PDB file of C-alpha atoms in Angstrom:
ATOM      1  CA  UNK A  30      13.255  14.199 -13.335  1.00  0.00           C
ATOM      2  CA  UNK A  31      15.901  12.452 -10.703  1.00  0.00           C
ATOM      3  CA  UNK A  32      14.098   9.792  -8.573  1.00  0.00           C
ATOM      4  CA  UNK A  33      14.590  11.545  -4.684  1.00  0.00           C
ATOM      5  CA  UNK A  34      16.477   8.645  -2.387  1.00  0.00           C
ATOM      6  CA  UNK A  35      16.591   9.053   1.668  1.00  0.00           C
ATOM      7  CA  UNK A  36      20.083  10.417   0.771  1.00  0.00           C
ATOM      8  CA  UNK A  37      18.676  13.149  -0.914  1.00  0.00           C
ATOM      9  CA  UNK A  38      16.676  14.495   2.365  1.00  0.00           C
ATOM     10  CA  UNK A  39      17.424  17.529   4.221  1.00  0.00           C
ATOM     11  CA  UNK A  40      17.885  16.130   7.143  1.00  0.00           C
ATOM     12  CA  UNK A  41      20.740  13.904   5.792  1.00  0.00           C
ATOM     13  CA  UNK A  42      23.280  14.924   8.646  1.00  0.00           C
ATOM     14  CA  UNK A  43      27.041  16.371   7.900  1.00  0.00           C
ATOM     15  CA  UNK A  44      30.054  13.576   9.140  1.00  0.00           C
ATOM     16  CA  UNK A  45      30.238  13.034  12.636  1.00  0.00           C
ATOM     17  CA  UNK A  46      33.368  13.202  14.201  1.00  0.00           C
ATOM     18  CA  UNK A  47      34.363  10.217  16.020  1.00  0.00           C
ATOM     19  CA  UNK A  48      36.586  10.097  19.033  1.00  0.00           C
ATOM     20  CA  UNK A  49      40.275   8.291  18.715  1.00  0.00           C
ATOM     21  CA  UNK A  50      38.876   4.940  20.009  1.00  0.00           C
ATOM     22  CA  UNK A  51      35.230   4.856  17.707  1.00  0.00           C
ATOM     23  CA  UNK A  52      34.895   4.873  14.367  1.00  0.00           C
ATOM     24  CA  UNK A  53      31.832   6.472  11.991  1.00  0.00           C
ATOM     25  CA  UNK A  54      28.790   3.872  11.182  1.00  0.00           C
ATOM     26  CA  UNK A  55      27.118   4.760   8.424  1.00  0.00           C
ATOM     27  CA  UNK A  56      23.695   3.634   7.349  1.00  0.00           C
ATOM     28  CA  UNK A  57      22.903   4.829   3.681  1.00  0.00           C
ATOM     29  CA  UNK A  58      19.395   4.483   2.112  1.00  0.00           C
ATOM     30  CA  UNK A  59      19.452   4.127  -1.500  1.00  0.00           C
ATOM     31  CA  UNK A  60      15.918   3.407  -1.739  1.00  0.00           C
ATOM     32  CA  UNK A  61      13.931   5.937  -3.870  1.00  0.00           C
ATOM     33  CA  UNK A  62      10.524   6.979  -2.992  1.00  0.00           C
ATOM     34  CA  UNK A  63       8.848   5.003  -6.241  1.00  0.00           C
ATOM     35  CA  UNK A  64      10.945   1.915  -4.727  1.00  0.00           C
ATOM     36  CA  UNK A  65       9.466   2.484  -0.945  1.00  0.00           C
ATOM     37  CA  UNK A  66       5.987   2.876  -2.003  1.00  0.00           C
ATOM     38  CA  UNK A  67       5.930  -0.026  -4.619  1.00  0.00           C
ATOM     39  CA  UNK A  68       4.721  -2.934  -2.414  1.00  0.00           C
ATOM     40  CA  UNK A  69       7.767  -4.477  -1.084  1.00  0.00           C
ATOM     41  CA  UNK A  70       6.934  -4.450   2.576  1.00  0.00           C
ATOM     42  CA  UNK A  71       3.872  -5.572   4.139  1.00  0.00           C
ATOM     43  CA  UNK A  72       3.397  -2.631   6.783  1.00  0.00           C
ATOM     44  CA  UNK A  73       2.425  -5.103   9.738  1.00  0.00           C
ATOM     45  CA  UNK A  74       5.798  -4.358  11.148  1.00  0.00           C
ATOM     46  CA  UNK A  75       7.322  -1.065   9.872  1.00  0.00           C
ATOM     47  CA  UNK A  76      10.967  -1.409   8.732  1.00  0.00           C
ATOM     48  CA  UNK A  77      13.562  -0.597  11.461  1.00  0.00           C
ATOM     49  CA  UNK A  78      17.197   0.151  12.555  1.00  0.00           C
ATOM     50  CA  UNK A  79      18.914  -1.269  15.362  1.00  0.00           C
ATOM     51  CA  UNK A  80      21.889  -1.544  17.061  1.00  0.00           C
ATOM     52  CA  UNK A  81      22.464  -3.451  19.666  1.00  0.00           C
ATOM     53  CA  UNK A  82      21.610  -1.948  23.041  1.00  0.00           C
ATOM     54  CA  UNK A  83      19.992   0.854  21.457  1.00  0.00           C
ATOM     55  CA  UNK A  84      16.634   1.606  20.896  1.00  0.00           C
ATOM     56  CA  UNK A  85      14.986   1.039  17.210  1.00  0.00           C
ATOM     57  CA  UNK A  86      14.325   3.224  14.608  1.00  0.00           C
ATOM     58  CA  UNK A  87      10.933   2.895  12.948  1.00  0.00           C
ATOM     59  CA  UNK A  88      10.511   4.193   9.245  1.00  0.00           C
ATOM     60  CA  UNK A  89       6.726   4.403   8.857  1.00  0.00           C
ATOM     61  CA  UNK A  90       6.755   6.345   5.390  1.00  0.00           C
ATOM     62  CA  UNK A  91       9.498   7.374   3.231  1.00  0.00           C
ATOM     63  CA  UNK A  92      10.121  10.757   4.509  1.00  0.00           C
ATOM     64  CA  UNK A  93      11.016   9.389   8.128  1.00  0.00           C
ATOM     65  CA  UNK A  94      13.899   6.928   6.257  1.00  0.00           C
ATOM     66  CA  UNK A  95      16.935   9.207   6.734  1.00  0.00           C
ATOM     67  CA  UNK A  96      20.348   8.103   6.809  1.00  0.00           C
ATOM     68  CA  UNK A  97      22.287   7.237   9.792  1.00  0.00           C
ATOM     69  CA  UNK A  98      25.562   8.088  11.546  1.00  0.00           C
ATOM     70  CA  UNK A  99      26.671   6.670  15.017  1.00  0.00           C
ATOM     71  CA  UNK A 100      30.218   6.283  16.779  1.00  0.00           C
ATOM     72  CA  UNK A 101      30.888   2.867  17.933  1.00  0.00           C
ATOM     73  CA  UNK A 102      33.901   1.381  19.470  1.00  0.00           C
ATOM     74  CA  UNK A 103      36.528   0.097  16.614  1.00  0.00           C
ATOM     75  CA  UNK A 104      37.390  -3.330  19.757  1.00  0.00           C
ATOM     76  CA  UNK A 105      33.744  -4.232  20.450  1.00  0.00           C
ATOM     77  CA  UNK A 106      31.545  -6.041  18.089  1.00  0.00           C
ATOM     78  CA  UNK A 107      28.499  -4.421  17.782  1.00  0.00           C
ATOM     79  CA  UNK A 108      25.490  -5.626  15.544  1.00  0.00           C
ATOM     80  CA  UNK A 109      23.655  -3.693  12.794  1.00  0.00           C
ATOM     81  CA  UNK A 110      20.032  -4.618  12.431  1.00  0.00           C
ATOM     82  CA  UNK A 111      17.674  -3.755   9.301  1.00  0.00           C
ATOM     83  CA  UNK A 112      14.549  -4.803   8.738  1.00  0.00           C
ATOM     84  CA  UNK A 113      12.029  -4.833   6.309  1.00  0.00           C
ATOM     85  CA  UNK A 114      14.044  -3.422   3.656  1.00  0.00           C
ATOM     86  CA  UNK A 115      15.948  -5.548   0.359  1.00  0.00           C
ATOM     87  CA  UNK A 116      19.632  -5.575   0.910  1.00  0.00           C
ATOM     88  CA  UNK A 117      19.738  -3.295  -2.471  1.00  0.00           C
ATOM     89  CA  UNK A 118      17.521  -0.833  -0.270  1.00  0.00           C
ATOM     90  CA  UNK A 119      20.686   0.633   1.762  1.00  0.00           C
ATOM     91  CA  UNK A 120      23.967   0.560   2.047  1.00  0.00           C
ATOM     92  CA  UNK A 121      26.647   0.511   5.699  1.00  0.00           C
ATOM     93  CA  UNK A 122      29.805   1.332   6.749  1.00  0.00           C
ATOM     94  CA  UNK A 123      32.550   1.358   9.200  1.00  0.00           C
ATOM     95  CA  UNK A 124      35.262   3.792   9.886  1.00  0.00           C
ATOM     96  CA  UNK A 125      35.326   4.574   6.214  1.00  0.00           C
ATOM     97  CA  UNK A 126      35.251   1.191   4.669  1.00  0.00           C
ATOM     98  CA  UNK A 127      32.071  -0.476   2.838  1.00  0.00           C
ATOM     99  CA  UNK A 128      30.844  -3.288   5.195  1.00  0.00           C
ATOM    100  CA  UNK A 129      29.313  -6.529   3.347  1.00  0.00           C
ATOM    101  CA  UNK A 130      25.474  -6.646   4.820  1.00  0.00           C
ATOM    102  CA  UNK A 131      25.436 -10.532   4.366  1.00  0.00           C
ATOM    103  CA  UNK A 132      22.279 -12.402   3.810  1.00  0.00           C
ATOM    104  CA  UNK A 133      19.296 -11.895   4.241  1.00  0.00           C
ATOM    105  CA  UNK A 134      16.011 -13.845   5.976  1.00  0.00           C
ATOM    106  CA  UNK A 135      12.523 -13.691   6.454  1.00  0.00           C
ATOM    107  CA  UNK A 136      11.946 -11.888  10.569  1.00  0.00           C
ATOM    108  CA  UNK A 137       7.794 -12.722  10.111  1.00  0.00           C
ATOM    109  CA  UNK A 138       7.094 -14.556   7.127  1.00  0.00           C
ATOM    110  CA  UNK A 139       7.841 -11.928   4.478  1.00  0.00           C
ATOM    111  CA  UNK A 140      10.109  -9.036   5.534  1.00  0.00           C
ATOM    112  CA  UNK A 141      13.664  -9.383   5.546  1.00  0.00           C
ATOM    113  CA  UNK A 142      16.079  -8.599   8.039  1.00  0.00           C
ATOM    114  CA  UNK A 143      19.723  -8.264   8.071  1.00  0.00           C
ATOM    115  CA  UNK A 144      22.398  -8.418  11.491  1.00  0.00           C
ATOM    116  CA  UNK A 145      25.424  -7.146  10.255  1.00  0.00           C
ATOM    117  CA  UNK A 146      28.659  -6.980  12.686  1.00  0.00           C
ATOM    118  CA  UNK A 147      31.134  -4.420  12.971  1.00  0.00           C
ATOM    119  CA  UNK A 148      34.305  -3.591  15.158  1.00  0.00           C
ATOM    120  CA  UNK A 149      36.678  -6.227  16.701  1.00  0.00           C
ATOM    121  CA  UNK A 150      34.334  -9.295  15.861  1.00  0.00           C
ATOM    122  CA  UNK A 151      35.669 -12.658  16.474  1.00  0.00           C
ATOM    123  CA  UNK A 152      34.833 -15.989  14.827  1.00  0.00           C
ATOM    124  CA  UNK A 153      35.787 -19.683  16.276  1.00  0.00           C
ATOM    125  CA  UNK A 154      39.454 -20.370  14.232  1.00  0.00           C
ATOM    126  CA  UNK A 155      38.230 -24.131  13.313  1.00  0.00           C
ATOM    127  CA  UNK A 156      40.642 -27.145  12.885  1.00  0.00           C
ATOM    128  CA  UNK A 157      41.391 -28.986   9.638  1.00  0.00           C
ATOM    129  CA  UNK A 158      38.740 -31.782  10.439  1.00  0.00           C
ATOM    130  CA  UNK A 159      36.046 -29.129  11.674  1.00  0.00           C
ATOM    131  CA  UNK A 160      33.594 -26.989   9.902  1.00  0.00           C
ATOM    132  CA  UNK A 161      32.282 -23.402  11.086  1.00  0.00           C
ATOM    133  CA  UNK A 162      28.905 -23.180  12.038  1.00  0.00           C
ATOM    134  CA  UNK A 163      27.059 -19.964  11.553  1.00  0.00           C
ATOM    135  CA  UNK A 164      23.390 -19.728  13.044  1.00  0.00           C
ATOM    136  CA  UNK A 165      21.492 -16.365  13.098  1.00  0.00           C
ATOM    137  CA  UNK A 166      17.927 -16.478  14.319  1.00  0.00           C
ATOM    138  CA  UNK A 167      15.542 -14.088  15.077  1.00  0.00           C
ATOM    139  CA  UNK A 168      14.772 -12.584  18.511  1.00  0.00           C
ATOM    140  CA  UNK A 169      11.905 -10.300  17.414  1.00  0.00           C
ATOM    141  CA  UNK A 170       8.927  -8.584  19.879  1.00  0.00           C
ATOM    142  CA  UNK A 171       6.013 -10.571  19.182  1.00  0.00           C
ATOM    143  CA  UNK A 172       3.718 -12.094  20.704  1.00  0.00           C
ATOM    144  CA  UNK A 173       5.209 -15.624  20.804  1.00  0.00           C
ATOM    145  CA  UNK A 174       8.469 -16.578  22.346  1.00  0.00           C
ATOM    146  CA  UNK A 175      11.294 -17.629  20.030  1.00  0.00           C
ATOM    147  CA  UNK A 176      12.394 -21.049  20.643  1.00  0.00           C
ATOM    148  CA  UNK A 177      15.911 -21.961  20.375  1.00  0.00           C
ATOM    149  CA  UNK A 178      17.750 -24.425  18.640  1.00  0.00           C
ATOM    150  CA  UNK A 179      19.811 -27.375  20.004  1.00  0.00           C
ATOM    151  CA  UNK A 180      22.597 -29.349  17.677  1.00  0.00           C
ATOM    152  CA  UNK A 181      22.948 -32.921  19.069  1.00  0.00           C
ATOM    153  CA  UNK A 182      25.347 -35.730  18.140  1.00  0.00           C
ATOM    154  CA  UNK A 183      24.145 -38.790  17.200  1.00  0.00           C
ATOM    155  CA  UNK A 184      24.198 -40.192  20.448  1.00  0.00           C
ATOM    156  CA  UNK A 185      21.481 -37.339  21.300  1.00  0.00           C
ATOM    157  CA  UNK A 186      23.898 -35.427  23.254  1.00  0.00           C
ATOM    158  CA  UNK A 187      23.312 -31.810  23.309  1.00  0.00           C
ATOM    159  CA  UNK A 188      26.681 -30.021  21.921  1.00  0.00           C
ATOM    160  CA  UNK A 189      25.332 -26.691  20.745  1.00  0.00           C
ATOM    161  CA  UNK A 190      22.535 -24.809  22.403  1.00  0.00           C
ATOM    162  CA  UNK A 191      20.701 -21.112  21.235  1.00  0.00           C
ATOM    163  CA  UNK A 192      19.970 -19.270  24.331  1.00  0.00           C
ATOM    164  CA  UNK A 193      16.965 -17.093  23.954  1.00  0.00           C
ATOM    165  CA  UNK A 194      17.598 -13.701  24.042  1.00  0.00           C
ATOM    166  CA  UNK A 195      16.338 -10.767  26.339  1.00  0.00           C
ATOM    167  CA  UNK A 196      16.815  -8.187  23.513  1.00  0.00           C
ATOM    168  CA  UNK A 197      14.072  -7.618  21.236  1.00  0.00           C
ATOM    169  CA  UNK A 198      14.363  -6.725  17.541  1.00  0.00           C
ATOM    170  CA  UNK A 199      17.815  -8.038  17.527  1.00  0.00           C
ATOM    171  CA  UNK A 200      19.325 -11.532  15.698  1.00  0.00           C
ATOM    172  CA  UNK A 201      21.264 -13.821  17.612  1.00  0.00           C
ATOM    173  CA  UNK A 202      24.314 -14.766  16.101  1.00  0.00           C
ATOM    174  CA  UNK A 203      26.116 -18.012  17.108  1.00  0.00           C
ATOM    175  CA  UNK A 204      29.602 -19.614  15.693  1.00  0.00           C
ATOM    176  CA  UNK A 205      30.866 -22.833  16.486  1.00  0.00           C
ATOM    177  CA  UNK A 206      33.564 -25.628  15.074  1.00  0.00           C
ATOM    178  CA  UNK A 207      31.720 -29.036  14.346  1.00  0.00           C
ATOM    179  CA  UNK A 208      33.110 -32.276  13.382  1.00  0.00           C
ATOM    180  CA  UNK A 209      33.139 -32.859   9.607  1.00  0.00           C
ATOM    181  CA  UNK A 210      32.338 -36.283  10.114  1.00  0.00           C
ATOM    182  CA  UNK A 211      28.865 -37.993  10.572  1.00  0.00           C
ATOM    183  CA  UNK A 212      28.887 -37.151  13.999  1.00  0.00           C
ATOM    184  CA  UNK A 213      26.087 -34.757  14.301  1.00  0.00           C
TER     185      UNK A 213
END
């Protein structure tokens, strides 16, 4: 007998059919049922999709996880959120290309969560004697407030600050060129 996956659901949906100036998002769950009901997540907070400015997508048992489609703009970034779900759980892409889901953290102790960006997404070009910073924290909807973070020199000057976010269930993603030096 063949394991079923979310892929194998009825209501997996046909292509859509993007307009000139979006491109197809897909969200693919590879997770089969045996996989969903093993023990992997701890059910205080259901696993989710989000994308940003839109509202989530709760999968409270395996027959709700159905794969995705969305048009997004190909020259915005927009960000993919999953949570509660390995990275081996599902797959994404964009306008027809397989988009790396990066690495993964812990949103509330134990679940993972993803933030995955798509479209015309722009990093800091650093120079020869700088080193990117990437920082992704969590902006969840708990009942405690998510601090920020603050990168200081070592004078104590502040030269990177996380803003907290009004979004909730999203990661905030910040990139920023740093000396290579001792100096922070």
């Amino acid at each position: 007998m063949l394991a079923q996956t979310a892929e194998d659901s009825p209501a997996a949906a046909a292509l859509l059919t993007c307009n000139g100036t979006d491109a197809l998002l897909q969200v693919k769950y590879t997770i089969t049922e045996d996989g969903w009901t093993s023990g992997f997540v701890s059910y205080k907070y259901p696993p989710f999709l989000k994308l940003q400015g839109n509202m989530v997508r709760f999968y409270d048992t395996f027959a709700d996880l159905t794969d995705y489609e969305a048009c997004l703009p190909r020259v915005e970034c927009s960000e993919v959120v999953v949570g509660g779900l390995p990275t081996d759980a599902y797959k994404l892409s964009f306008d027809g290309k397989a988009v790396d889901i990066g690495q993964a953290f812990p949103y509330d102790d134990n679940n993972p969560v993803t933030s995955t960006e798509v479209g015309t997404c722009t990093k800091p070009v650093c120079k020869d004697t700088e080193a990117l910073l990437e920082i992704q924290y969590w902006n969840g909807d708990f009942s405690h407030t998510v601090l920020a973070f603050r990168v200081e020199d070592k004078d104590g000057n502040t030269i990177l600050q996380g803003e907290e976010s009004d979004e909730s269930y999203s990661v905030n993603n910040t990139y920023t060129c740093l000396p290579k030096n001792d100096s922070c």
